[in-house]
XYZ file of C-alpha atoms in Angstrom:
631
model
C -35.259 -16.531 25.812
C -33.896 -16.011 22.139
C -35.284 -17.257 18.904
C -33.066 -18.972 16.380
C -33.647 -17.506 12.586
C -34.090 -21.118 11.802
C -37.182 -21.788 12.980
C -38.883 -18.930 10.491
C -40.625 -17.552 13.822
C -40.118 -13.863 11.714
C -42.087 -15.029 8.252
C -44.912 -15.537 11.055
C -44.008 -11.672 13.078
C -44.829 -10.178 9.065
C -48.005 -11.629 8.841
C -49.571 -11.046 12.699
C -48.083 -6.819 11.714
C -50.225 -6.833 8.587
C -52.995 -7.296 10.443
C -51.962 -4.262 12.911
C -53.878 -1.578 12.175
C -51.548 1.385 14.176
C -48.543 2.732 13.187
C -47.266 2.231 16.511
C -48.284 -1.222 17.059
C -46.145 -2.116 14.153
C -42.944 -0.902 15.825
C -44.099 -2.008 19.500
C -44.915 -5.430 18.000
C -41.736 -5.775 15.995
C -39.494 -4.941 19.153
C -41.552 -7.878 21.045
C -39.647 -10.517 22.536
C -40.740 -13.777 23.985
C -41.876 -13.493 27.374
C -39.502 -13.502 29.687
C -41.740 -15.277 32.941
C -44.097 -18.353 32.808
C -46.748 -15.183 34.232
C -46.358 -13.161 30.757
C -46.314 -16.301 28.787
C -50.086 -18.067 29.893
C -51.348 -13.752 30.074
C -50.576 -13.469 26.287
C -52.432 -16.632 25.487
C -54.909 -15.722 27.932
C -55.940 -12.898 25.825
C -55.172 -14.101 22.726
C -57.842 -16.697 23.783
C -59.658 -13.991 24.320
C -59.931 -12.373 21.704
C -60.528 -15.257 19.057
C -63.862 -15.664 21.259
C -64.795 -11.996 21.030
C -63.730 -12.622 17.278
C -65.344 -15.907 16.746
C -69.027 -13.623 18.165
C -69.132 -11.458 16.098
C -67.492 -8.574 17.597
C -65.220 -6.029 15.859
C -63.572 -3.349 18.444
C -63.735 -0.294 16.749
C -60.313 0.980 16.374
C -60.465 4.479 15.058
C -58.554 6.756 13.806
C -55.458 4.129 15.115
C -53.888 4.027 11.919
C -51.961 7.378 12.373
C -52.269 8.637 15.695
C -48.306 8.462 16.610
C -47.488 10.736 14.597
C -50.539 12.532 15.232
C -49.567 13.067 19.191
C -45.646 13.585 18.019
C -46.785 16.042 15.994
C -48.250 17.569 19.658
C -45.133 16.840 21.216
C -42.641 18.931 19.466
C -45.659 22.217 19.440
C -47.296 22.320 16.073
C -50.829 22.600 15.294
C -53.485 19.687 13.230
C -54.344 20.685 10.555
C -58.740 19.655 9.626
C -57.986 16.166 8.721
C -55.924 15.439 11.661
C -58.311 16.835 14.415
C -60.680 14.198 12.167
C -58.628 11.689 12.913
C -58.012 12.340 15.839
C -61.440 12.841 16.279
C -62.231 9.774 15.943
C -59.943 8.331 18.491
C -60.962 10.117 20.941
C -64.436 9.202 20.801
C -63.910 5.130 20.082
C -62.390 4.918 24.054
C -65.519 5.841 25.304
C -68.108 3.135 22.799
C -64.414 0.503 23.349
C -65.221 0.748 26.853
C -68.913 0.488 26.298
C -67.808 -2.712 24.739
C -65.810 -5.165 26.923
C -67.754 -4.224 29.522
C -71.064 -5.764 27.602
C -68.804 -8.443 26.563
C -66.860 -8.981 29.868
C -67.770 -12.271 30.563
C -66.237 -13.408 27.316
C -63.273 -11.252 27.783
C -62.345 -10.500 31.293
C -58.381 -9.615 30.247
C -58.911 -8.002 27.737
C -62.340 -5.825 29.983
C -59.300 -5.056 32.563
C -57.534 -3.504 29.756
C -60.706 -0.945 29.189
C -61.745 -0.346 31.881
C -58.096 2.073 32.463
C -59.812 4.815 28.915
C -61.179 7.576 30.220
C -63.896 9.867 28.585
C -62.794 12.651 25.708
C -65.610 13.256 24.272
C -65.778 16.755 24.913
C -62.751 17.073 23.326
C -63.896 14.954 20.795
C -67.040 16.910 19.868
C -65.319 20.084 20.139
C -63.203 18.980 17.005
C -66.376 18.025 15.211
C -68.223 21.468 16.003
C -65.685 23.230 14.415
C -64.216 20.656 11.692
C -66.690 20.091 9.353
C -66.415 19.011 5.018
C -62.638 18.189 5.794
C -61.638 22.328 6.526
C -62.980 24.990 9.834
C -65.872 25.529 10.012
C -67.464 29.489 9.263
C -68.936 29.051 12.594
C -65.626 28.134 15.050
C -65.659 31.628 15.891
C -67.379 35.448 15.996
C -64.225 36.280 14.138
C -64.021 34.328 11.741
C -67.304 33.836 10.396
C -66.878 37.568 10.036
C -64.281 37.542 7.814
C -65.529 34.505 5.762
C -69.330 36.793 5.065
C -66.396 39.371 3.940
C -65.122 37.233 0.930
C -68.167 36.640 0.153
C -68.994 40.164 -0.715
C -65.581 40.603 -2.240
C -65.719 38.027 -4.619
C -69.269 39.089 -5.203
C -67.776 42.312 -6.490
C -65.718 41.006 -8.502
C -67.546 38.593 -10.337
C -69.453 41.726 -11.129
C -66.912 43.788 -12.770
C -65.754 40.251 -14.802
C -68.805 40.063 -16.374
C -68.405 43.210 -18.023
C -65.735 42.754 -19.794
C -67.471 39.255 -21.007
C -69.646 40.678 -23.167
C -65.948 41.689 -25.395
C -64.967 38.264 -25.020
C -63.869 38.695 -29.287
C -60.322 39.731 -26.986
C -60.459 37.127 -24.848
C -59.070 33.381 -24.916
C -61.778 31.924 -23.246
C -64.880 33.747 -20.585
C -63.613 33.108 -18.106
C -61.501 34.495 -14.427
C -57.704 32.973 -14.003
C -56.614 33.046 -10.369
C -52.824 33.627 -11.131
C -50.567 34.748 -7.868
C -53.239 34.871 -6.266
C -55.139 37.434 -7.929
C -57.641 37.298 -10.541
C -57.358 38.209 -14.093
C -58.665 38.304 -17.593
C -57.444 35.195 -20.424
C -56.337 38.283 -23.649
C -55.391 37.526 -26.300
C -52.048 38.801 -26.893
C -53.021 40.918 -29.882
C -55.203 42.252 -27.840
C -53.890 43.134 -24.549
C -53.416 46.631 -25.657
C -57.504 46.548 -25.546
C -57.413 46.265 -21.868
C -56.204 49.102 -18.912
C -54.141 46.852 -16.205
C -52.112 44.954 -15.231
C -49.758 42.582 -16.968
C -49.795 39.406 -14.050
C -48.853 36.403 -16.044
C -47.712 35.139 -20.022
C -48.686 31.965 -20.993
C -45.500 29.480 -22.209
C -46.592 30.121 -26.022
C -46.697 34.049 -25.715
C -50.380 33.768 -27.091
C -51.968 34.658 -24.137
C -51.578 36.595 -21.701
C -52.864 37.140 -17.767
C -54.571 41.068 -17.131
C -55.622 42.030 -13.848
C -58.275 44.978 -15.277
C -57.290 47.812 -13.245
C -61.598 48.266 -11.772
C -60.356 44.605 -10.416
C -56.822 46.065 -8.608
C -58.854 47.773 -5.587
C -60.952 44.184 -5.146
C -58.094 42.068 -5.551
C -56.608 43.829 -2.509
C -58.787 44.040 -0.672
C -59.970 39.829 -1.182
C -56.262 39.393 -0.452
C -56.373 41.136 2.390
C -58.905 39.252 3.799
C -58.693 35.366 2.823
C -54.944 36.658 5.055
C -57.303 37.490 7.808
C -59.260 34.511 7.844
C -56.061 32.159 7.603
C -54.887 33.490 10.408
C -58.180 32.939 11.680
C -58.057 29.389 10.579
C -55.114 29.048 12.413
C -56.170 30.291 15.782
C -59.126 27.733 16.135
C -56.488 25.096 15.025
C -54.710 25.738 17.826
C -58.170 25.809 20.367
C -58.174 22.677 19.591
C -54.841 21.257 18.860
C -54.034 22.831 22.469
C -57.309 20.256 23.606
C -55.794 17.886 23.420
C -52.157 19.012 24.130
C -53.095 19.934 27.759
C -54.800 16.400 28.198
C -51.591 14.774 26.447
C -51.092 12.630 29.868
C -53.712 10.919 29.880
C -54.556 10.996 26.055
C -50.822 8.607 25.429
C -51.552 6.373 28.607
C -54.703 5.338 26.912
C -53.081 4.627 23.028
C -50.328 2.846 25.134
C -54.104 0.470 25.808
C -55.475 0.832 22.211
C -52.482 -0.280 21.165
C -52.016 -3.294 23.065
C -55.661 -4.702 22.410
C -54.939 -3.363 18.850
C -51.111 -5.944 19.002
C -54.210 -8.315 20.671
C -56.617 -8.593 18.615
C -54.093 -9.048 15.266
C -53.135 -11.869 17.181
C -56.644 -13.201 17.537
C -57.395 -12.189 13.724
C -54.382 -14.423 12.036
C -54.659 -17.107 14.246
C -58.990 -17.764 13.359
C -57.133 -16.909 9.315
C -54.883 -20.380 10.412
C -57.619 -22.472 11.711
C -55.845 -21.974 15.156
C -56.306 -23.385 18.857
C -55.278 -22.672 22.229
C -51.758 -24.386 23.016
C -51.276 -25.296 26.502
C -48.576 -23.863 28.527
C -47.075 -25.351 31.911
C -43.467 -25.035 33.947
C -44.307 -29.464 33.821
C -41.464 -30.140 31.150
C -43.240 -31.833 28.579
C -43.836 -31.447 25.495
C -46.615 -32.795 23.343
C -47.372 -32.325 20.306
C -51.646 -33.583 19.043
C -51.719 -33.387 15.115
C -49.564 -30.354 14.802
C -49.435 -28.073 11.499
C -46.673 -25.946 10.540
C -48.002 -22.354 10.292
C -47.222 -21.692 7.080
C -46.962 -24.809 4.904
C -50.851 -24.291 5.348
C -53.222 -27.206 4.289
C -50.249 -28.938 2.797
C -48.493 -29.358 5.912
C -48.903 -33.247 7.292
C -50.133 -33.340 11.079
C -47.226 -34.085 13.709
C -47.714 -35.660 17.404
C -45.381 -36.737 18.839
C -44.604 -36.372 23.126
C -41.279 -35.409 24.919
C -40.504 -35.394 28.285
C -42.652 -37.628 30.023
C -41.459 -40.931 29.664
C -37.725 -39.217 27.435
C -35.976 -36.494 27.320
C -34.493 -37.071 23.737
C -36.471 -38.578 20.726
C -33.507 -39.238 17.746
C -35.220 -38.926 14.430
C -34.411 -41.462 11.738
C -35.485 -41.603 8.435
C -34.455 -40.833 4.247
C -33.422 -37.795 2.804
C -35.766 -35.544 2.026
C -38.072 -37.689 4.485
C -39.610 -35.120 6.561
C -37.446 -35.060 9.764
C -36.454 -31.253 9.640
C -39.335 -30.101 9.044
C -40.591 -32.161 12.311
C -37.096 -29.738 14.433
C -38.573 -26.488 12.636
C -42.296 -27.462 13.003
C -41.186 -27.520 16.857
C -39.308 -24.630 17.157
C -42.173 -22.903 15.876
C -44.553 -23.739 17.560
C -42.725 -23.817 21.013
C -42.015 -19.758 19.895
C -45.484 -19.283 19.385
C -46.443 -20.027 22.190
C -44.647 -17.524 23.938
C -45.918 -14.927 21.565
C -49.394 -15.937 21.792
C -50.012 -17.216 18.978
C -51.223 -20.551 18.143
C -50.962 -23.119 15.349
C -54.177 -25.167 14.260
C -54.448 -28.628 16.269
C -56.729 -30.757 17.763
C -57.000 -29.170 21.061
C -54.125 -30.586 23.007
C -51.009 -30.087 22.547
C -48.513 -28.723 25.605
C -45.663 -26.503 25.128
C -43.106 -26.653 27.322
C -41.965 -23.136 28.890
C -38.722 -22.145 27.969
C -35.833 -20.768 28.940
C -34.384 -20.916 25.952
C -34.701 -22.715 22.916
C -31.389 -23.523 20.662
C -31.253 -25.192 17.144
C -28.484 -26.885 14.352
C -30.352 -27.056 11.133
C -29.101 -26.156 8.193
C -25.406 -25.596 6.192
C -22.880 -23.318 8.136
C -20.977 -23.404 6.460
C -18.954 -19.142 6.935
C -16.276 -18.137 3.961
C -16.052 -15.135 6.169
C -14.654 -17.183 8.990
C -12.667 -19.992 6.821
C -15.514 -22.536 8.958
C -16.176 -25.730 6.292
C -19.882 -27.047 7.244
C -18.471 -29.056 9.540
C -16.572 -27.016 11.207
C -19.573 -24.003 11.340
C -22.332 -27.158 13.044
C -19.496 -27.720 15.527
C -18.928 -23.711 16.134
C -22.894 -24.447 16.978
C -23.206 -26.979 18.902
C -20.387 -25.529 21.175
C -22.705 -23.218 21.710
C -25.715 -24.486 22.487
C -23.388 -27.469 24.983
C -22.637 -24.137 26.052
C -25.700 -22.516 27.415
C -28.606 -25.806 27.052
C -29.585 -25.410 30.792
C -32.716 -27.856 32.218
C -35.772 -25.183 30.195
C -34.260 -25.628 27.222
C -35.521 -27.301 23.665
C -32.005 -28.876 21.729
C -33.363 -29.593 18.294
C -30.511 -30.506 16.062
C -30.253 -31.826 12.175
C -28.110 -34.261 11.041
C -25.731 -34.191 13.321
C -22.072 -36.003 13.394
C -22.737 -35.126 9.292
C -19.871 -34.043 7.381
C -17.447 -35.416 7.968
C -15.820 -38.728 8.080
C -18.775 -41.556 9.390
C -17.355 -43.448 12.065
C -15.479 -40.087 13.604
C -19.268 -38.353 13.135
C -21.050 -41.043 14.723
C -19.278 -41.257 17.669
C -19.032 -37.588 18.124
C -22.838 -37.344 17.841
C -22.983 -40.034 20.672
C -20.839 -37.637 23.477
C -22.878 -34.480 22.298
C -26.329 -36.220 22.651
C -24.976 -36.961 25.886
C -23.528 -34.307 27.671
C -26.291 -31.681 25.735
C -28.202 -35.010 28.220
C -26.852 -34.293 31.147
C -27.052 -30.640 30.982
C -30.910 -31.266 31.122
C -32.106 -29.481 28.433
C -34.965 -32.003 26.085
C -33.722 -32.404 22.570
C -34.736 -34.382 19.934
C -32.090 -35.212 16.596
C -32.500 -36.801 13.454
C -29.483 -39.171 11.714
C -28.801 -41.379 9.186
C -25.582 -43.247 11.252
C -26.877 -46.389 12.398
C -24.225 -46.119 15.393
C -26.640 -43.539 16.539
C -29.773 -45.134 16.518
C -28.583 -47.737 18.112
C -27.801 -46.223 20.401
C -30.958 -43.765 20.926
C -32.672 -47.928 21.203
C -29.946 -49.053 24.000
C -30.778 -45.687 26.521
C -33.578 -45.808 28.421
C -34.031 -42.002 28.618
C -34.237 -41.847 24.607
C -37.260 -41.874 21.937
C -36.765 -43.717 18.576
C -38.924 -42.065 16.292
C -38.884 -43.000 11.925
C -40.092 -40.919 9.617
C -42.909 -43.139 7.553
C -41.856 -44.219 3.969
C -43.699 -45.931 1.615
C -42.214 -48.575 -0.310
C -44.143 -49.607 -3.310
C -44.365 -45.734 -4.382
C -39.976 -44.641 -3.642
C -41.619 -41.269 -1.701
C -42.044 -40.347 1.835
C -45.706 -39.373 4.262
C -43.443 -36.403 5.610
C -45.702 -38.298 8.754
C -43.484 -39.191 12.338
C -44.251 -42.872 13.480
C -42.792 -42.962 17.595
C -41.227 -45.586 19.133
C -39.930 -46.989 15.804
C -36.045 -46.658 13.839
C -35.990 -45.932 9.901
C -34.211 -46.899 7.301
C -31.737 -44.714 4.701
C -33.750 -47.430 2.613
C -30.665 -46.454 0.127
C -30.833 -50.721 -1.053
C -34.968 -50.478 -2.277
C -34.254 -47.599 -4.201
C -30.481 -49.060 -5.095
C -32.369 -52.169 -6.645
C -35.751 -50.431 -8.003
C -33.366 -48.253 -9.842
C -32.295 -51.116 -11.488
C -28.859 -52.069 -9.384
C -28.332 -55.521 -10.441
C -29.798 -58.188 -8.068
C -26.185 -59.213 -6.268
C -24.661 -56.171 -6.577
C -27.471 -54.545 -3.839
C -27.173 -58.215 -2.038
C -23.261 -57.718 -1.868
C -23.472 -54.216 -0.182
C -25.499 -55.846 2.122
C -23.490 -58.196 3.471
C -21.033 -56.002 3.711
C -22.999 -53.332 5.667
C -23.943 -56.771 8.124
C -20.345 -58.993 8.835
C -17.712 -55.884 6.567
C -16.425 -59.792 4.819
C -14.893 -56.313 2.160
C -13.397 -59.297 -0.966
C -9.644 -57.636 -1.476
C -7.849 -60.379 -4.067
C -6.257 -58.841 -7.325
C -8.230 -59.906 -10.483
C -5.951 -59.754 -13.675
C -7.141 -58.842 -16.898
C -5.858 -60.531 -19.396
C -5.088 -57.731 -22.458
C -6.275 -57.793 -25.844
C -9.513 -60.089 -24.640
C -13.207 -59.063 -25.502
C -16.234 -58.855 -23.748
C -18.297 -62.705 -24.463
C -20.338 -61.631 -27.353
C -23.357 -63.445 -25.668
C -23.077 -60.748 -23.205
C -23.340 -57.910 -25.263
C -25.666 -59.556 -26.770
C -27.927 -59.741 -24.068
C -26.662 -55.830 -22.227
C -27.902 -55.121 -25.941
C -31.109 -56.909 -24.550
C -31.552 -54.163 -21.686
C -33.626 -51.171 -23.157
C -35.724 -50.642 -26.176
C -37.013 -47.703 -27.541
C -39.517 -45.179 -25.229
C -38.258 -46.400 -22.532
C -37.378 -44.455 -19.328
C -34.270 -43.964 -18.344
C -31.920 -41.854 -15.750
C -28.405 -41.330 -18.098
C -25.644 -40.365 -15.187
C -23.764 -38.273 -17.448
C -26.385 -35.523 -17.647
C -28.048 -36.672 -13.956
C -31.447 -36.713 -15.755
C -34.362 -38.217 -17.336
C -34.811 -39.256 -21.156
C -36.523 -41.814 -22.986
C -34.441 -44.217 -25.269
C -33.816 -43.788 -28.453
C -31.930 -46.833 -30.577
C -28.821 -48.093 -30.155
C -25.883 -46.245 -31.805
C -21.760 -48.782 -32.395
C -19.291 -48.985 -29.686
C -21.639 -49.110 -26.766
C -23.147 -45.447 -27.594
C -27.420 -44.726 -27.068
C -29.163 -41.652 -28.178
C -32.517 -40.855 -25.671
C -33.649 -37.805 -25.816
C -34.034 -35.151 -22.894
C -36.755 -32.769 -23.625
C -37.084 -33.513 -27.089
C -33.133 -33.240 -27.460
C -30.931 -35.941 -28.782
C -28.004 -37.070 -26.509
C -25.390 -39.432 -27.530
C -24.480 -41.442 -24.267
C -22.162 -44.705 -23.039
C -25.156 -47.724 -22.745
C -23.594 -48.480 -19.361
C -24.564 -44.954 -18.905
C -27.786 -45.774 -18.299
C -30.122 -46.841 -15.884
C -34.090 -48.480 -16.956
C -36.416 -46.466 -15.075
C -39.485 -47.883 -16.552
C -40.596 -49.693 -19.905
C -42.041 -48.416 -22.459
C -45.216 -51.665 -21.996
C -46.052 -49.631 -18.929
C -45.603 -46.023 -20.179
C -47.795 -46.497 -23.143
C -51.047 -49.012 -24.352
C -50.578 -50.595 -26.815
C -50.249 -49.420 -31.480
C -48.827 -45.952 -29.064
C -46.757 -44.322 -31.755
C -43.908 -43.982 -30.271
C -41.391 -41.980 -32.789
C -44.096 -38.691 -32.243
C -42.201 -38.663 -28.709
C -39.115 -37.628 -29.960
C -40.303 -35.073 -33.424
C -42.080 -31.963 -32.339
C -45.647 -31.206 -33.650
C -44.808 -29.347 -36.526
C -42.617 -31.783 -37.175
C -45.165 -34.719 -37.239
C -47.096 -32.257 -39.322
C -44.648 -31.504 -42.038
C -43.737 -34.598 -42.472
C -47.796 -36.321 -42.327
C -49.094 -33.197 -45.017
C -46.043 -34.351 -47.174
C -47.280 -38.091 -47.283
C -50.230 -36.544 -48.312
C -49.507 -34.184 -51.112
C -49.814 -30.908 -49.398
C -49.642 -27.822 -52.624
C -48.396 -25.714 -49.129
C -45.426 -29.113 -47.614
C -44.256 -28.720 -51.108
C -43.551 -25.296 -51.964
C -41.933 -25.013 -48.256
C -39.970 -28.225 -49.352
C -38.559 -26.334 -52.230
C -38.088 -22.769 -50.383
C -35.273 -25.113 -48.165
C -33.149 -26.797 -51.376
C -33.504 -23.597 -52.660
C -31.916 -21.923 -49.820
C -28.952 -24.541 -49.079
C -28.509 -24.579 -52.202
C -27.731 -20.293 -52.255
C -26.509 -21.516 -49.324
C -23.982 -23.751 -50.120
C -20.085 -22.320 -50.575
C -18.331 -21.781 -53.771
C -15.158 -23.548 -54.817
């Protein structure tokens, strides 16, 4: 099954991936496909359920050393020798096998399937102990081999002899920049002031950037330095021998180690799924071969606490559903929630719900949502939708779910509605479950009349003109166009005429004669002047924004304020939203709505005789006088 991009499931996968510890696990989960069979889908559901149960009981799986183990394993397979810190991480990884196996043995009653996985983990504690005995504090321990212990003893002797040699030079510290030995090019030197370099018998190893200091290897220290460098080379070879031995011990068991790695990565992914589901308050969801979709107060996982629970049923009594209601009412969210939750279930992921939700095992999931316009292929929005729907109609079968948003839109309404009904009939005959959204009355009526279709509507608060984002089944929703028009101050007679047109299609085609030069009756103009008052909340169709009415001007113009800026518009372009009596208490100073705080303060300061304000006023007058153009 291919997951449509419109489900936004990739966002869920990213959130789960952040909880996966190993790089190997992240890469594997990124390429993981939806369950191909009902058995594998149900197995994933069981795995996640058991992981959540263990986490709820406070059981944490000790995935030690797992984070970079794939990188280290690949390095071993290519013949490289691991560094001390890499061996420590690998030792932790190998040691964890026995600990994890014991954990699942103690909790097999809670997680029987995961216990079966853990049974495949072998015991590599012998190799792990060998690593921890020979690697200590991030380096090869001196007791890792007899040869290494002997060489490091020699190195300590040479370093002690060098300290005695250099100690003699510290007595004549006036020649030195500082009393300490500095290593340059693997040789121990003294930082000698440049003007005294002739006072020292030795070799200049390096000079400082400013030439003020020369780093000299005293002649008395040269032979000891040579011996020390040779001993350090022998030390490196001896350390490499130990690291090579430990890496080889792992390599000899690589097939068995890799099999255990595969088991741990599977557990890593399963527990990441469990952690994610617990984080969003998810609960196990039932998956069956029955073609039934049942949502029991399901919350969209990407909307968090703001998500309105969704309840619906499809497949038992009706195979198809048509959802109606106003724009921005949540119809598209319903489709996305259905698509996303079905996709999650095929990956063993659960949303938050009341516990009785069921999803069908799907062979395919199809969605047509959003703007399908394509400039590259010269497709209009409608053409894009038709291209997508053509593919859906070609491939939808039993055990498919088809989700269609605003079906038939983007073209002439009558043709669009007829085409949408024909498309829905075709998809219905394919045996797929289907949910579609629409505004078209013909499609609503088709769903009402069809025996296997169910209608649903998005709840809408008529008082506040706001959607409630709640799905109401067995209901037909309105687009609320007439109601909204009335609330936005469209004249009642115009709205009533529109209702009659919708019902009877009795449009007026009579031509009206207009006498030249005939003016509007004065009483009408006077009546119009009384529509708005200072402080009323109005809507300017010219700016497509809300503003505050300020005053009427000549020739039918009006002055309004939008975001503290004044604009002049035709008064007929304004619509009353809320009267000022509703917005402000009695006696409220309406002028402060139109003037910035600083300007109001300055005006009050002038009125009360503030010397500072008067000084600012005189300064502004002088500036205007200075900037006046010369005749």
